[in-house]
């Protein structure tokens, strides 16, 4: 657990390299670290009005977009300085995706997606759903034609193809989130290729965390059974590779898989605060952020009190090394 310097709700986090990350939250809070969170620096903006930031996305270490309330802001210097790109007095922006230096997508709370192809200088908009667009994410593996993009709402997922060929948005209902109190929050495809994952809550009888998975060959999203069977909600997912995926949620919930989502382990973390976003730079280094200014960091994939380099894990077995007196040592 790290000292963020605030007690405000933190809503999103992005890692730019193995030691640089940006965290955003309510009441204008933007923090940046260049040393894995040893110190966090507040990033001031030239506006005095309060802003509740919701989503941040970077294409590379320099070019990114940040949205919240009725504002879209962009950066070209790694988040040290931000400029106002678009402002709406009617919409609340919830989600953002920067897929290259010029192409930006933003979703709002009324089912609209905003699109810029010139780094935020000009924008077009299109209504793609009646539900709020909570996440926009791409397929992150090799493709033959175009780039598959996905927009996630509270109850559906919408797909289109960007670049060549370009296709219109096509919405499909997610039946797992149709019941009372059921809704989806975030989604992501595995880095380098692999399955996609959507997380949320199923609330027909009680609030229960939900993970859906879909490979490119699957025709639908399939629910994964979690063990132990706990109550709660899942708010975010990070998939740094095709085998290692992390999810986080209410009351400090963190689950991890090392086999592409077939089996999940509940991790112990030093907080009971809700964790609203999780992001990993690689399989072992990542941040999770949440309520009351909570920032968590791991450099060893969440192994508690153990050095990853001296305690390798293979096939779910822990490898020990013994000294000449047969005493365990890691």
CSV table of C-alpha atoms in Angstrom, one decimal:
chain,number,residue,atom,x,y,z
A,1,UNK,CA,0.0,0.0,0.0
A,2,UNK,CA,1.3,3.4,-0.9
A,3,UNK,CA,0.7,7.0,0.2
A,4,UNK,CA,-1.2,8.8,-2.5
A,5,UNK,CA,-1.5,12.1,-0.6
A,6,UNK,CA,-5.3,12.2,-1.0
A,7,UNK,CA,-8.4,10.7,0.6
A,8,UNK,CA,-10.5,11.2,-2.6
A,9,UNK,CA,-11.8,8.3,-4.6
A,10,UNK,CA,-9.3,7.2,-7.3
A,11,UNK,CA,-11.0,5.9,-10.4
A,12,UNK,CA,-8.3,4.8,-13.0
A,13,UNK,CA,-4.6,4.0,-13.4
A,14,UNK,CA,-2.3,3.5,-16.4
A,15,UNK,CA,1.3,2.3,-16.5
A,16,UNK,CA,3.5,4.0,-19.1
A,17,UNK,CA,6.6,1.8,-18.4
A,18,UNK,CA,7.8,-0.5,-15.6
A,19,UNK,CA,8.2,2.4,-13.1
A,20,UNK,CA,6.0,5.2,-14.5
A,21,UNK,CA,2.3,5.4,-13.8
A,22,UNK,CA,-0.5,8.0,-13.7
A,23,UNK,CA,-3.5,7.8,-11.3
A,24,UNK,CA,-6.7,9.9,-11.6
A,25,UNK,CA,-9.7,10.4,-9.5
A,26,UNK,CA,-12.3,12.7,-8.1
A,27,UNK,CA,-12.0,16.4,-7.3
A,28,UNK,CA,-9.4,17.2,-10.0
A,29,UNK,CA,-6.8,14.6,-8.7
A,30,UNK,CA,-4.1,13.6,-11.1
A,31,UNK,CA,-0.9,12.0,-9.8
A,32,UNK,CA,2.2,10.7,-11.5
A,33,UNK,CA,5.1,8.6,-10.4
A,34,UNK,CA,8.3,7.8,-12.1
A,35,UNK,CA,9.7,5.5,-9.4
A,36,UNK,CA,7.1,2.8,-9.0
A,37,UNK,CA,5.1,4.8,-6.5
A,38,UNK,CA,7.8,5.6,-4.0
A,39,UNK,CA,6.8,9.2,-4.5
A,40,UNK,CA,3.6,10.6,-6.2
A,41,UNK,CA,3.5,14.1,-7.7
A,42,UNK,CA,0.3,16.0,-8.1
A,43,UNK,CA,-0.3,17.3,-11.7
A,44,UNK,CA,-1.8,20.7,-11.6
A,45,UNK,CA,-4.2,21.9,-14.3
A,46,UNK,CA,-4.9,25.5,-15.4
A,47,UNK,CA,-8.6,25.3,-14.4
A,48,UNK,CA,-10.0,25.8,-10.9
A,49,UNK,CA,-13.3,24.1,-11.3
A,50,UNK,CA,-13.7,20.6,-9.7
A,51,UNK,CA,-13.5,17.7,-12.0
A,52,UNK,CA,-14.2,14.0,-11.4
A,53,UNK,CA,-11.9,12.1,-13.8
A,54,UNK,CA,-13.2,8.7,-14.9
A,55,UNK,CA,-10.9,7.2,-17.5
A,56,UNK,CA,-7.3,7.6,-18.8
A,57,UNK,CA,-5.6,5.9,-21.8
A,58,UNK,CA,-2.2,6.2,-23.5
A,59,UNK,CA,-1.1,5.1,-26.9
A,60,UNK,CA,2.6,5.3,-26.0
A,61,UNK,CA,4.7,6.9,-23.2
A,62,UNK,CA,3.9,10.5,-24.5
A,63,UNK,CA,0.4,10.6,-26.1
A,64,UNK,CA,-2.7,10.1,-24.0
A,65,UNK,CA,-6.3,11.1,-23.3
A,66,UNK,CA,-8.2,11.7,-20.0
A,67,UNK,CA,-12.0,12.2,-19.6
A,68,UNK,CA,-14.4,13.0,-16.8
A,69,UNK,CA,-17.5,15.1,-16.3
A,70,UNK,CA,-18.0,17.1,-19.5
A,71,UNK,CA,-14.3,17.4,-20.4
A,72,UNK,CA,-11.8,15.6,-22.7
A,73,UNK,CA,-8.2,16.6,-22.2
A,74,UNK,CA,-5.1,15.3,-24.0
A,75,UNK,CA,-1.3,15.2,-23.5
A,76,UNK,CA,1.7,14.8,-25.7
A,77,UNK,CA,4.4,14.9,-23.0
A,78,UNK,CA,3.6,11.9,-20.8
A,79,UNK,CA,1.0,13.6,-18.7
A,80,UNK,CA,3.1,16.5,-17.3
A,81,UNK,CA,0.9,19.0,-19.1
A,82,UNK,CA,-2.7,18.6,-20.3
A,83,UNK,CA,-4.7,20.7,-22.8
A,84,UNK,CA,-8.5,20.9,-23.2
A,85,UNK,CA,-9.6,19.1,-26.3
A,86,UNK,CA,-13.4,19.0,-26.1
A,87,UNK,CA,-16.1,20.2,-23.8
A,88,UNK,CA,-19.8,19.4,-23.6
A,89,UNK,CA,-22.4,20.9,-21.3
A,90,UNK,CA,-24.9,18.0,-21.8
A,91,UNK,CA,-22.8,14.8,-21.6
A,92,UNK,CA,-20.7,13.1,-18.9
A,93,UNK,CA,-17.7,11.3,-20.3
A,94,UNK,CA,-17.0,7.8,-18.8
A,95,UNK,CA,-14.5,6.0,-20.9
A,96,UNK,CA,-11.5,6.6,-23.2
A,97,UNK,CA,-9.2,4.8,-25.6
A,98,UNK,CA,-6.2,6.1,-27.5
A,99,UNK,CA,-5.3,3.6,-30.2
A,100,UNK,CA,-2.5,5.5,-31.9
A,101,UNK,CA,-1.1,9.0,-31.9
A,102,UNK,CA,-4.1,10.4,-33.7
A,103,UNK,CA,-7.1,8.1,-33.1
A,104,UNK,CA,-9.1,8.6,-29.9
A,105,UNK,CA,-12.4,7.2,-28.8
A,106,UNK,CA,-14.5,8.4,-25.9
A,107,UNK,CA,-17.8,7.1,-24.5
A,108,UNK,CA,-20.4,9.0,-22.5
A,109,UNK,CA,-23.3,8.2,-20.1
A,110,UNK,CA,-26.0,8.4,-22.8
A,111,UNK,CA,-24.7,5.8,-25.3
A,112,UNK,CA,-22.7,8.1,-27.5
A,113,UNK,CA,-19.2,7.5,-28.8
A,114,UNK,CA,-16.9,10.4,-29.8
A,115,UNK,CA,-14.1,9.9,-32.3
A,116,UNK,CA,-11.1,11.9,-33.3
A,117,UNK,CA,-8.6,11.1,-36.0
A,118,UNK,CA,-6.4,14.2,-35.4
A,119,UNK,CA,-5.3,13.9,-31.8
A,120,UNK,CA,-8.4,15.6,-30.4
A,121,UNK,CA,-8.5,18.7,-32.6
A,122,UNK,CA,-11.8,17.8,-34.2
A,123,UNK,CA,-14.5,15.3,-33.1
A,124,UNK,CA,-17.4,13.4,-34.5
A,125,UNK,CA,-20.1,11.6,-32.5
A,126,UNK,CA,-22.4,8.6,-32.9
A,127,UNK,CA,-25.1,7.1,-30.7
A,128,UNK,CA,-24.4,3.3,-30.5
A,129,UNK,CA,-26.5,2.3,-27.5
A,130,UNK,CA,-29.2,3.4,-25.0
A,131,UNK,CA,-26.9,2.4,-22.2
A,132,UNK,CA,-23.8,4.3,-20.8
A,133,UNK,CA,-20.5,3.4,-22.5
A,134,UNK,CA,-18.3,2.4,-19.6
A,135,UNK,CA,-15.3,1.0,-21.5
A,136,UNK,CA,-13.8,1.0,-24.9
A,137,UNK,CA,-11.0,-1.5,-25.7
A,138,UNK,CA,-9.3,-3.1,-28.7
A,139,UNK,CA,-8.3,-6.6,-29.6
A,140,UNK,CA,-4.5,-6.6,-28.7
A,141,UNK,CA,-3.3,-9.4,-30.9
A,142,UNK,CA,-2.2,-9.8,-34.6
A,143,UNK,CA,-5.0,-9.2,-37.1
A,144,UNK,CA,-5.2,-9.7,-40.9
A,145,UNK,CA,-7.8,-7.1,-41.7
A,146,UNK,CA,-8.5,-4.0,-39.5
A,147,UNK,CA,-8.6,-3.6,-35.8
A,148,UNK,CA,-11.5,-5.0,-33.8
A,149,UNK,CA,-12.8,-2.5,-31.3
A,150,UNK,CA,-15.3,-3.1,-28.4
A,151,UNK,CA,-17.5,-0.7,-26.5
A,152,UNK,CA,-18.9,-2.1,-23.2
A,153,UNK,CA,-22.1,-0.8,-21.7
A,154,UNK,CA,-23.8,-1.8,-18.4
A,155,UNK,CA,-25.8,-4.5,-20.3
A,156,UNK,CA,-24.3,-5.0,-23.7
A,157,UNK,CA,-21.1,-5.1,-25.8
A,158,UNK,CA,-20.8,-3.4,-29.2
A,159,UNK,CA,-18.2,-4.3,-31.8
A,160,UNK,CA,-16.8,-2.6,-34.9
A,161,UNK,CA,-13.8,-2.8,-37.2
A,162,UNK,CA,-11.4,0.2,-37.4
A,163,UNK,CA,-9.0,1.0,-40.3
A,164,UNK,CA,-9.4,-1.4,-43.2
A,165,UNK,CA,-12.1,-2.5,-43.6
A,166,UNK,CA,-14.2,-0.1,-41.4
A,167,UNK,CA,-17.5,-1.6,-40.2
A,168,UNK,CA,-20.4,0.0,-38.2
A,169,UNK,CA,-21.0,-0.7,-34.6
A,170,UNK,CA,-23.0,-3.9,-33.9
A,171,UNK,CA,-24.5,-4.3,-30.4
A,172,UNK,CA,-25.1,-7.6,-28.7
A,173,UNK,CA,-26.9,-8.1,-25.4
A,174,UNK,CA,-24.9,-9.7,-22.5
A,175,UNK,CA,-27.6,-11.9,-20.9
A,176,UNK,CA,-25.5,-12.3,-17.7
A,177,UNK,CA,-26.2,-8.7,-16.9
A,178,UNK,CA,-29.9,-8.5,-17.5
A,179,UNK,CA,-31.1,-9.3,-14.0
A,180,UNK,CA,-32.0,-6.8,-11.2
A,181,UNK,CA,-28.8,-5.2,-9.9
A,182,UNK,CA,-26.6,-6.9,-12.6
A,183,UNK,CA,-24.2,-4.8,-14.7
A,184,UNK,CA,-20.9,-4.8,-16.5
A,185,UNK,CA,-18.1,-2.4,-15.7
A,186,UNK,CA,-14.8,-3.0,-17.7
A,187,UNK,CA,-13.4,-5.2,-20.4
A,188,UNK,CA,-10.0,-6.0,-21.9
A,189,UNK,CA,-8.3,-8.4,-24.4
A,190,UNK,CA,-5.0,-10.1,-23.5
A,191,UNK,CA,-1.9,-8.3,-24.6
A,192,UNK,CA,-0.2,-10.0,-27.6
A,193,UNK,CA,-3.4,-12.0,-28.5
A,194,UNK,CA,-5.7,-14.3,-26.6
A,195,UNK,CA,-9.1,-14.1,-24.9
A,196,UNK,CA,-11.1,-11.1,-23.9
A,197,UNK,CA,-12.5,-10.6,-20.4
A,198,UNK,CA,-15.5,-8.6,-19.1
A,199,UNK,CA,-16.1,-8.1,-15.4
A,200,UNK,CA,-19.1,-6.9,-13.4
A,201,UNK,CA,-21.7,-8.0,-10.9
A,202,UNK,CA,-24.7,-10.4,-11.1
A,203,UNK,CA,-27.3,-9.2,-8.6
A,204,UNK,CA,-30.5,-11.3,-9.0
A,205,UNK,CA,-30.3,-12.9,-5.5
A,206,UNK,CA,-27.2,-11.3,-4.1
A,207,UNK,CA,-24.3,-9.3,-5.4
A,208,UNK,CA,-21.8,-11.8,-6.9
A,209,UNK,CA,-18.7,-11.0,-8.9
A,210,UNK,CA,-18.8,-12.0,-12.6
A,211,UNK,CA,-16.1,-12.7,-15.2
A,212,UNK,CA,-16.9,-13.4,-18.8
A,213,UNK,CA,-14.4,-14.7,-21.3
A,214,UNK,CA,-14.4,-14.9,-25.1
A,215,UNK,CA,-11.6,-16.1,-27.4
A,216,UNK,CA,-11.6,-14.9,-31.0
A,217,UNK,CA,-13.0,-18.3,-32.1
A,218,UNK,CA,-15.9,-18.2,-29.6
A,219,UNK,CA,-19.3,-17.1,-30.8
A,220,UNK,CA,-20.4,-15.7,-27.4
A,221,UNK,CA,-19.1,-14.6,-24.1
A,222,UNK,CA,-19.0,-17.4,-21.5
A,223,UNK,CA,-19.2,-17.0,-17.7
A,224,UNK,CA,-16.3,-18.3,-15.6
A,225,UNK,CA,-17.0,-20.0,-12.2
A,226,UNK,CA,-15.0,-18.4,-9.4
A,227,UNK,CA,-13.8,-20.2,-6.3
A,228,UNK,CA,-14.3,-19.3,-3.5
A,229,UNK,CA,-17.9,-18.2,-4.1
A,230,UNK,CA,-17.8,-14.7,-2.6
A,231,UNK,CA,-20.2,-11.8,-2.7
A,232,UNK,CA,-19.1,-8.5,-4.2
A,233,UNK,CA,-18.5,-6.8,-7.5
A,234,UNK,CA,-15.7,-6.6,-10.0
A,235,UNK,CA,-14.8,-3.2,-11.5
A,236,UNK,CA,-11.7,-3.6,-13.6
A,237,UNK,CA,-9.5,-6.1,-15.4
A,238,UNK,CA,-5.9,-6.1,-16.7
A,239,UNK,CA,-4.5,-8.7,-19.0
A,240,UNK,CA,-0.7,-8.2,-19.5
A,241,UNK,CA,-0.4,-11.6,-21.4
A,242,UNK,CA,-2.5,-14.4,-22.7
A,243,UNK,CA,-2.0,-16.4,-19.6
A,244,UNK,CA,-1.8,-13.9,-16.7
A,245,UNK,CA,-4.9,-11.8,-16.0
A,246,UNK,CA,-5.9,-9.7,-12.9
A,247,UNK,CA,-9.3,-8.4,-11.8
A,248,UNK,CA,-10.3,-6.2,-8.9
A,249,UNK,CA,-13.4,-5.0,-7.2
A,250,UNK,CA,-15.3,-4.2,-4.0
A,251,UNK,CA,-13.9,-4.6,-0.5
A,252,UNK,CA,-10.4,-5.3,-1.8
A,253,UNK,CA,-11.3,-8.2,-4.1
A,254,UNK,CA,-8.3,-9.2,-6.3
A,255,UNK,CA,-8.4,-12.4,-8.4
A,256,UNK,CA,-5.5,-13.7,-10.6
A,257,UNK,CA,-5.2,-16.4,-13.2
A,258,UNK,CA,-2.0,-17.8,-14.7
A,259,UNK,CA,-3.6,-20.2,-17.2
A,260,UNK,CA,-5.6,-17.8,-19.3
A,261,UNK,CA,-8.7,-17.8,-17.1
A,262,UNK,CA,-9.4,-21.5,-16.5
A,263,UNK,CA,-8.5,-21.2,-12.8
A,264,UNK,CA,-8.5,-18.1,-10.6
A,265,UNK,CA,-6.9,-17.5,-7.2
A,266,UNK,CA,-8.1,-15.0,-4.6
A,267,UNK,CA,-5.2,-12.7,-3.5
A,268,UNK,CA,-4.8,-11.1,-0.1
A,269,UNK,CA,-4.2,-7.4,-0.3
A,270,UNK,CA,-3.5,-4.8,2.4
A,271,UNK,CA,-6.9,-3.0,2.1
A,272,UNK,CA,-10.6,-3.5,2.4
A,273,UNK,CA,-11.4,-0.4,0.3
A,274,UNK,CA,-13.1,-0.9,-3.1
A,275,UNK,CA,-10.5,-1.1,-5.9
A,276,UNK,CA,-11.9,0.7,-9.0
A,277,UNK,CA,-9.1,0.1,-11.5
A,278,UNK,CA,-6.1,-2.2,-12.0
A,279,UNK,CA,-3.3,-2.0,-14.6
A,280,UNK,CA,-0.2,-4.1,-15.1
A,281,UNK,CA,2.8,-3.2,-17.3
A,282,UNK,CA,3.9,-6.9,-17.5
A,283,UNK,CA,3.0,-10.1,-15.7
A,284,UNK,CA,4.4,-9.0,-12.4
A,285,UNK,CA,4.4,-5.2,-12.1
A,286,UNK,CA,1.1,-3.4,-11.6
A,287,UNK,CA,-1.0,-0.9,-9.7
A,288,UNK,CA,-4.6,-1.0,-8.3
A,289,UNK,CA,-6.4,2.1,-7.1
A,290,UNK,CA,-9.6,2.7,-5.2
A,291,UNK,CA,-11.7,4.5,-2.7
A,292,UNK,CA,-10.2,6.8,0.0
A,293,UNK,CA,-7.0,7.5,-2.0
A,294,UNK,CA,-6.0,3.8,-2.0
A,295,UNK,CA,-3.0,2.9,-4.2
A,296,UNK,CA,-1.6,-0.7,-4.2
A,297,UNK,CA,1.6,-1.7,-6.0
A,298,UNK,CA,3.2,-5.1,-6.6
A,299,UNK,CA,6.4,-6.0,-8.3
A,300,UNK,CA,6.1,-9.8,-8.0
A,301,UNK,CA,2.6,-10.5,-9.3
A,302,UNK,CA,1.0,-10.2,-5.9
A,303,UNK,CA,3.0,-12.8,-4.1
A,304,UNK,CA,2.8,-11.7,-0.4
A,305,UNK,CA,6.2,-11.2,1.3
A,306,UNK,CA,8.1,-13.3,-1.3
A,307,UNK,CA,10.7,-12.4,-3.8
A,308,UNK,CA,9.6,-13.6,-7.2
A,309,UNK,CA,13.1,-14.2,-8.4
A,310,UNK,CA,13.9,-16.7,-5.6
A,311,UNK,CA,10.5,-18.3,-5.5
A,312,UNK,CA,9.5,-19.4,-9.0
A,313,UNK,CA,6.1,-20.9,-9.6
A,314,UNK,CA,5.6,-23.6,-12.2
A,315,UNK,CA,2.4,-25.6,-12.7
A,316,UNK,CA,1.0,-24.2,-9.5
A,317,UNK,CA,3.7,-25.9,-7.4
A,318,UNK,CA,6.1,-23.8,-5.2
A,319,UNK,CA,9.8,-24.8,-5.7
A,320,UNK,CA,11.8,-24.8,-2.5
A,321,UNK,CA,15.6,-25.0,-2.1
A,322,UNK,CA,17.0,-26.7,1.0
A,323,UNK,CA,20.4,-26.3,2.7
A,324,UNK,CA,22.7,-29.2,3.7
A,325,UNK,CA,20.7,-29.6,7.0
A,326,UNK,CA,17.5,-30.0,5.1
A,327,UNK,CA,16.2,-26.6,6.3
A,328,UNK,CA,13.9,-24.8,4.0
A,329,UNK,CA,15.2,-21.6,2.4
A,330,UNK,CA,13.7,-19.6,-0.4
